[in-house]
């Protein structure tokens, strides 16, 4: 019997897929009533993440409705600081809160030896999800693991929460780059360990979320974004050469080119501001592309959604690409709009 091909893995391995694959960032989340129900049952967000049965259900929920070609592991980028020993809580209706790091002395609390044990439930979620994908006949859906990239994770570790400008982090990196480098090194090492265990448990590709790459330029972009990402890429290529890596340097503008050329990623995720004609010309001979529908168009639906999808298809048709959003699904998005997106993309010829 022929093995079922997974279109996402075809694109990431530079083979021509049988259809244009798609998945959506934050596809498992609050726009889905069945997610909200499990989230309420679990009590806290981290309880949900660390419950392998519930977390694998959440991972499967959008696949059962829409049949995406990629299932993104249900977890969060902030489980890494949590596993390292930094206190992390998600308060209802608000973003995450961490006990902020204020100086190098605080790094003593961070312990790389805790990563594998603390995150064992996540690895079990991966095993269970692979099994559910198999037994429920989603043979063409690839399971995607992820972590935050070191700069983005460090931003939360230093600020203690989300922030508009991440000024404390930028100041620390500028005023004391030697000590900030130590933090980046710890997070980089933790990410390598974490992703390796995700791969051992069964993920078939990984995505590095660099949500805050728009904060840096020039040498700082090189040192805090490209260099650590390259280290992770090199580590993964050494030990798991068959696992493709997607990098998502959100809001990086023209810096995406250096990122694509210098980090060893196989695919670059583009945010909705990226110029697709430029990306098709400058990037697509080096890396596969993923993106970049504006989540607000998915929220709007109707002709605006159709036109947004058509524009992406016109620009990237024939190139190796995965349809996705430019950022996560907005929680007010009607599920019918996601169904419409799935129907349209399914109709695209490669
Ligand atoms: O109460 C809830 O249900 C919380 C909402 C939620 C969800 C569904 C959070 C809190 N995280 C997640 C899941 C999540 N986060 C996934 C899982 C799967 C999927 O995509 O379907 C992933 C990949 C993430 C990644 C993540 N977490 C990023 C990178 C992508 C991005 O959005 O830029 C970031 C920055 C986070 C931190 C985070 N977690 C949650 C929130 C509200 C935030 C953002 C905080 C801020 O405002 O900066």
Coordinates of C-alpha atoms and ligand atoms in Angstrom, one line a residue:
X1 CA 0.0 0.0 0.0
X2 CA 1.3 3.5 -0.8
X3 CA 1.9 5.6 2.2
X4 CA -0.4 8.7 2.3
X5 CA 1.5 11.8 1.3
X6 CA 1.4 14.8 3.6
X7 CA 1.3 18.0 1.5
X8 CA 2.9 20.2 4.2
X9 CA 5.9 17.9 4.3
X10 CA 6.1 17.8 0.5
X11 CA 6.3 21.6 0.4
X12 CA 8.8 21.7 3.3
X13 CA 11.0 19.1 1.5
X14 CA 10.8 20.9 -1.8
X15 CA 8.6 18.3 -3.5
X16 CA 5.5 19.3 -5.5
X17 CA 2.5 18.6 -3.2
X18 CA -0.8 17.2 -4.6
X19 CA -2.6 20.3 -3.3
X20 CA -1.8 23.6 -1.7
X21 CA -1.7 22.8 2.1
X22 CA -3.0 25.0 4.8
X23 CA -3.2 25.4 8.6
X24 CA -3.8 28.5 10.7
X25 CA -1.8 29.9 13.6
X26 CA -4.0 29.7 16.8
X27 CA -6.4 27.3 15.0
X28 CA -6.8 25.6 18.3
X29 CA -8.3 28.3 20.5
X30 CA -11.0 30.5 21.7
X31 CA -13.0 31.0 18.5
X32 CA -14.0 27.3 18.8
X33 CA -16.9 26.6 21.3
X34 CA -15.5 23.1 21.9
X35 CA -12.2 24.7 23.0
X36 CA -13.9 27.1 25.4
X37 CA -15.7 24.2 27.0
X38 CA -12.5 22.2 27.6
X39 CA -10.8 25.4 28.7
X40 CA -13.5 26.0 31.3
X41 CA -13.3 22.4 32.5
X42 CA -9.5 22.6 32.9
X43 CA -9.7 25.7 35.2
X44 CA -6.5 27.3 34.2
X45 CA -4.8 27.6 30.8
X46 CA -1.7 25.8 32.0
X47 CA -3.8 22.9 33.5
X48 CA -5.1 22.5 29.9
X49 CA -1.6 22.5 28.4
X50 CA -0.3 20.0 30.9
X51 CA -3.2 17.6 30.6
X52 CA -2.2 15.3 27.7
X53 CA -5.7 13.9 27.1
X54 CA -7.3 17.4 27.0
X55 CA -4.5 19.0 25.1
X56 CA -4.5 16.4 22.4
X57 CA -8.3 16.9 22.1
X58 CA -7.8 20.6 21.7
X59 CA -5.1 19.9 19.0
X60 CA -7.6 17.7 17.2
X61 CA -10.6 20.0 17.4
X62 CA -9.9 22.2 14.3
X63 CA -8.7 19.1 12.3
X64 CA -12.0 17.4 12.9
X65 CA -14.0 20.4 11.8
X66 CA -11.8 21.7 8.9
X67 CA -9.3 18.9 8.0
X68 CA -6.2 21.2 8.0
X69 CA -3.0 19.7 6.6
X70 CA -1.2 20.7 9.7
X71 CA -2.1 20.1 13.4
X72 CA -0.3 22.5 15.6
X73 CA 0.5 21.1 19.0
X74 CA -1.6 22.8 21.7
X75 CA 0.8 24.4 24.1
X76 CA 2.4 27.8 24.6
X77 CA 5.8 29.4 24.1
X78 CA 5.8 30.3 27.8
X79 CA 6.0 26.7 29.0
X80 CA 9.8 27.0 28.5
X81 CA 10.3 29.7 31.2
X82 CA 7.8 27.7 33.3
X83 CA 9.9 24.6 32.9
X84 CA 13.1 26.4 33.6
X85 CA 11.6 27.4 37.0
X86 CA 10.4 30.9 36.4
X87 CA 6.9 31.5 37.9
X88 CA 4.3 31.8 35.1
X89 CA 0.5 32.2 35.5
X90 CA -2.2 32.9 32.9
X91 CA -4.9 35.0 34.5
X92 CA -8.4 34.7 33.2
X93 CA -9.2 37.2 30.5
X94 CA -5.6 38.6 30.6
X95 CA -2.3 37.7 29.1
X96 CA 0.4 35.7 30.8
X97 CA 2.2 37.0 34.0
X98 CA 5.8 36.0 34.8
X99 CA 7.9 36.8 37.8
X100 CA 10.2 39.1 35.8
X101 CA 13.9 38.6 35.8
X102 CA 15.7 41.7 36.9
X103 CA 19.4 40.9 36.9
X104 CA 21.9 38.1 36.1
X105 CA 21.5 36.9 39.7
X106 CA 18.0 35.7 38.8
X107 CA 19.4 33.3 36.2
X108 CA 20.5 31.0 39.1
X109 CA 16.9 30.1 39.5
X110 CA 16.7 28.8 35.9
X111 CA 17.5 25.1 35.6
X112 CA 18.0 23.4 32.3
X113 CA 17.8 20.0 33.9
X114 CA 14.1 20.5 34.6
X115 CA 13.1 20.8 30.9
X116 CA 12.5 17.2 30.0
X117 CA 10.8 16.2 33.3
X118 CA 8.5 19.2 33.5
X119 CA 7.5 19.1 29.9
X120 CA 6.8 15.3 29.9
X121 CA 3.0 15.9 29.6
X122 CA 3.6 17.9 26.4
X123 CA 5.5 14.9 24.9
X124 CA 2.7 12.7 25.9
X125 CA 0.2 15.0 24.2
X126 CA 2.3 14.6 21.0
X127 CA 2.1 10.8 21.2
X128 CA -1.6 10.8 21.8
X129 CA -2.2 13.3 19.0
X130 CA -0.3 11.2 16.5
X131 CA -2.3 8.2 17.6
X132 CA -5.6 10.2 17.2
X133 CA -4.6 11.5 13.7
X134 CA -3.9 7.9 12.7
X135 CA -7.0 6.2 14.2
X136 CA -9.3 9.0 12.9
X137 CA -7.9 8.7 9.4
X138 CA -6.2 12.1 9.1
X139 CA -3.3 10.4 7.4
X140 CA -2.4 13.5 5.3
X141 CA -2.2 15.9 8.3
X142 CA 1.3 16.5 9.7
X143 CA 1.8 17.3 13.4
X144 CA 3.7 20.5 13.9
X145 CA 5.6 21.2 17.1
X146 CA 6.9 24.6 18.2
X147 CA 8.6 26.8 20.6
X148 CA 9.2 30.5 20.9
X149 CA 12.5 31.8 19.5
X150 CA 15.0 32.9 22.2
X151 CA 14.6 36.7 21.8
X152 CA 10.8 36.5 21.9
X153 CA 10.8 34.2 25.0
X154 CA 13.4 36.4 26.7
X155 CA 11.1 39.4 26.1
X156 CA 8.4 37.8 28.3
X157 CA 11.0 36.6 30.9
X158 CA 12.3 40.1 31.3
X159 CA 9.1 42.2 31.0
X160 CA 7.0 39.7 33.1
X161 CA 4.1 40.0 30.6
X162 CA 3.2 41.2 27.1
X163 CA 4.2 44.8 26.5
X164 CA 3.8 47.3 23.7
X165 CA 7.5 48.2 23.4
X166 CA 9.5 45.7 25.4
X167 CA 11.7 48.5 26.6
X168 CA 13.2 46.8 29.6
X169 CA 14.4 43.9 27.4
X170 CA 15.9 46.2 24.8
X171 CA 17.6 48.3 27.4
X172 CA 19.1 45.2 29.1
X173 CA 20.4 43.9 25.7
X174 CA 21.9 47.3 25.0
X175 CA 23.3 48.2 28.4
X176 CA 24.6 44.8 29.4
X177 CA 24.9 42.5 26.3
X178 CA 27.2 40.1 28.1
X179 CA 24.6 39.2 30.7
X180 CA 21.7 39.3 28.2
X181 CA 23.7 36.9 26.1
X182 CA 23.7 34.4 29.0
X183 CA 19.9 34.5 29.1
X184 CA 19.7 34.0 25.4
X185 CA 22.1 31.1 25.7
X186 CA 19.9 29.4 28.4
X187 CA 16.8 29.8 26.4
X188 CA 18.5 28.6 23.2
X189 CA 19.8 25.5 25.0
X190 CA 16.3 24.9 26.5
X191 CA 14.7 25.2 23.1
X192 CA 17.1 22.7 21.6
X193 CA 16.3 20.2 24.3
X194 CA 12.6 20.8 24.1
X195 CA 12.3 20.5 20.4
X196 CA 14.4 17.4 20.3
X197 CA 12.0 15.7 22.8
X198 CA 9.1 16.9 20.7
X199 CA 10.6 15.3 17.7
X200 CA 11.3 12.1 19.6
X201 CA 7.7 12.0 20.7
X202 CA 6.4 12.4 17.1
X203 CA 6.2 15.9 15.7
X204 CA 7.0 16.0 12.0
X205 CA 8.0 19.6 11.6
X206 CA 8.7 22.5 14.0
X207 CA 7.9 26.2 14.0
X208 CA 9.9 28.8 15.8
X209 CA 7.7 31.8 16.7
X210 CA 9.7 35.0 16.7
X211 CA 6.7 37.2 17.4
X212 CA 8.8 40.2 18.5
X213 CA 11.4 40.4 15.7
X214 CA 10.0 43.8 14.7
X215 CA 11.7 45.3 17.8
X216 CA 15.3 45.0 16.4
X217 CA 17.3 46.1 13.4
X218 CA 20.8 45.8 12.1
X219 CA 23.5 44.3 14.4
X220 CA 20.9 43.7 17.1
X221 CA 18.7 41.7 14.7
X222 CA 21.8 39.7 13.7
X223 CA 22.9 39.0 17.3
X224 CA 19.6 38.4 19.1
X225 CA 17.5 36.9 16.4
X226 CA 19.6 35.4 13.6
X227 CA 22.4 34.0 15.7
X228 CA 20.3 32.1 18.2
X229 CA 17.9 30.9 15.5
X230 CA 20.9 29.6 13.5
X231 CA 22.1 27.7 16.6
X232 CA 18.8 26.0 17.0
X233 CA 18.7 25.3 13.2
X234 CA 22.2 23.8 13.3
X235 CA 21.4 21.7 16.3
X236 CA 18.3 20.3 14.7
X237 CA 20.0 19.7 11.4
X238 CA 22.8 17.8 13.2
X239 CA 20.4 15.5 15.1
X240 CA 17.2 15.5 13.1
X241 CA 18.1 16.4 9.6
X242 CA 14.8 15.0 8.3
X243 CA 12.6 17.4 10.4
X244 CA 11.9 20.6 8.6
X245 CA 12.0 23.9 10.4
X246 CA 9.6 26.8 9.8
X247 CA 10.7 30.2 11.1
X248 CA 8.1 33.0 11.7
X249 CA 10.0 36.3 12.2
X250 CA 6.9 38.4 12.6
X251 CA 7.1 42.1 11.6
X252 CA 10.7 41.7 10.5
X253 CA 10.1 43.6 7.2
X254 CA 13.1 43.5 4.9
X255 CA 15.1 41.7 7.5
X256 CA 13.2 38.5 6.5
X257 CA 15.7 38.1 3.7
X258 CA 18.8 37.8 6.0
X259 CA 16.7 35.6 8.3
X260 CA 15.8 33.3 5.4
X261 CA 19.4 33.1 4.1
X262 CA 21.2 32.8 7.4
X263 CA 19.2 30.7 9.9
X264 CA 19.0 27.3 8.2
X265 CA 15.2 27.4 8.3
X266 CA 13.4 25.5 5.5
X267 CA 10.4 27.8 5.4
X268 CA 9.6 31.3 6.4
X269 CA 6.3 32.4 7.8
X270 CA 5.3 35.8 6.6
X271 CA 3.1 38.3 8.5
X272 CA 0.3 40.2 6.7
X273 CA 2.6 43.2 6.0
X274 CA 5.0 41.2 3.8
X275 CA 5.1 42.1 0.2
X276 CA 4.3 38.9 -1.6
X277 CA 5.7 39.9 -5.0
X278 CA 9.0 40.7 -3.2
X279 CA 8.9 37.5 -1.2
X280 CA 8.1 35.4 -4.3
X281 CA 11.1 36.9 -6.1
X282 CA 13.7 37.2 -3.4
X283 CA 12.9 34.4 -0.9
X284 CA 11.2 31.6 -2.6
X285 CA 14.2 30.1 -4.4
X286 CA 15.8 29.8 -0.9
X287 CA 13.0 28.7 1.3
X288 CA 9.3 27.6 1.2
X289 CA 6.9 30.4 2.1
X290 CA 4.0 30.3 4.6
X291 CA 1.3 32.9 5.1
X292 CA 0.0 35.5 5.1
X293 CA -3.7 36.2 5.2
X294 CA -4.6 39.1 7.5
X295 CA -6.5 37.6 10.4
X296 CA -8.9 40.6 10.2
X297 CA -10.0 39.4 6.7
X298 CA -10.8 36.0 8.2
X299 CA -12.8 37.8 10.9
X300 CA -14.6 39.9 8.2
X301 CA -15.4 36.9 5.9
X302 CA -17.4 37.4 2.7
X303 CA -15.9 39.1 -0.4
X304 CA -13.0 40.6 1.7
X305 CA -11.9 37.1 2.7
X306 CA -12.2 35.7 -0.8
X307 CA -10.3 38.6 -2.3
X308 CA -7.5 38.3 0.3
X309 CA -7.1 34.6 -0.4
X310 CA -7.1 35.2 -4.2
X311 CA -4.4 37.8 -3.9
X312 CA -2.1 35.3 -2.1
X313 CA -2.9 32.6 -4.5
X314 CA -2.1 34.9 -7.5
X315 CA 1.2 35.9 -6.0
X316 CA 2.4 32.4 -4.8
X317 CA 0.8 30.0 -7.2
X318 CA 3.4 27.5 -8.5
X319 CA 5.9 28.3 -5.7
X320 CA 6.4 26.1 -2.7
X321 CA 3.9 27.6 -0.2
X322 CA 1.6 26.8 2.7
X323 CA -1.5 28.9 3.2
X324 CA -1.7 30.3 6.7
X325 CA -2.5 33.6 8.4
X326 CA -0.2 36.5 9.0
X327 CA -0.8 36.0 12.8
X328 CA -3.2 34.1 15.0
X329 CA -7.0 33.6 14.5
X330 CA -8.8 36.4 16.3
X331 CA -11.1 35.0 19.0
X332 CA -14.3 36.6 17.6
X333 CA -13.8 34.9 14.2
X334 CA -17.0 33.0 13.1
X335 CA -16.3 29.3 12.5
X336 CA -18.1 29.6 9.1
X337 CA -15.4 31.9 7.9
X338 CA -12.7 29.3 8.7
X339 CA -14.9 26.7 6.8
X340 CA -15.0 29.1 3.8
X341 CA -11.3 29.5 3.8
X342 CA -10.9 25.7 3.9
X343 CA -13.2 25.3 1.0
X344 CA -11.5 27.9 -1.1
X345 CA -8.0 26.6 -0.5
X346 CA -9.1 23.0 -1.2
X347 CA -10.2 24.3 -4.7
X348 CA -6.8 25.6 -5.6
X349 CA -4.8 23.8 -8.2
X350 CA -1.0 23.4 -7.5
Ligands
LIG1 O1 -7.2 31.5 28.0 C1 -6.8 31.1 26.9 O2 -7.5 30.2 26.3 C2 -5.6 31.7 26.4 C3 -5.4 31.9 24.9 C4 -4.1 31.3 24.5 C5 -4.0 30.2 23.5 C6 -5.2 29.5 22.9 C7 -2.8 31.6 24.9 C8 -2.4 32.6 25.8 N1 -1.9 30.7 24.2 C9 -2.6 29.8 23.4 C10 -2.1 28.7 22.6 C11 -0.9 28.9 21.8 N2 0.0 29.9 21.9 C12 -0.5 28.1 20.7 C13 -1.2 26.8 20.4 C14 -1.8 26.3 19.2 C15 -2.4 27.1 18.1 O3 -1.7 28.0 17.5 O4 -3.5 26.8 17.8 C16 0.6 28.7 20.1 C17 1.4 28.2 18.9 C18 1.0 29.8 20.9 C19 2.1 30.6 20.7 C20 2.3 31.9 21.4 N3 2.0 32.2 22.7 C21 3.0 33.1 20.9 C22 3.5 33.1 19.5 C23 2.5 33.5 18.5 C24 1.9 34.9 18.6 O5 0.7 34.9 19.0 O6 2.6 35.9 18.4 C25 3.0 34.0 21.9 C26 3.5 35.4 21.8 C27 2.4 33.5 23.1 C28 2.2 34.1 24.4 C29 0.8 34.2 24.8 N4 0.1 33.1 25.2 C30 -1.2 33.5 25.4 C31 -1.3 34.9 25.1 C32 -2.6 35.8 25.3 C33 -0.1 35.3 24.7 C34 0.3 36.7 24.2 C35 0.7 37.6 25.3 C36 1.0 39.1 24.7 O7 0.0 39.8 24.6 O8 2.1 39.4 24.4

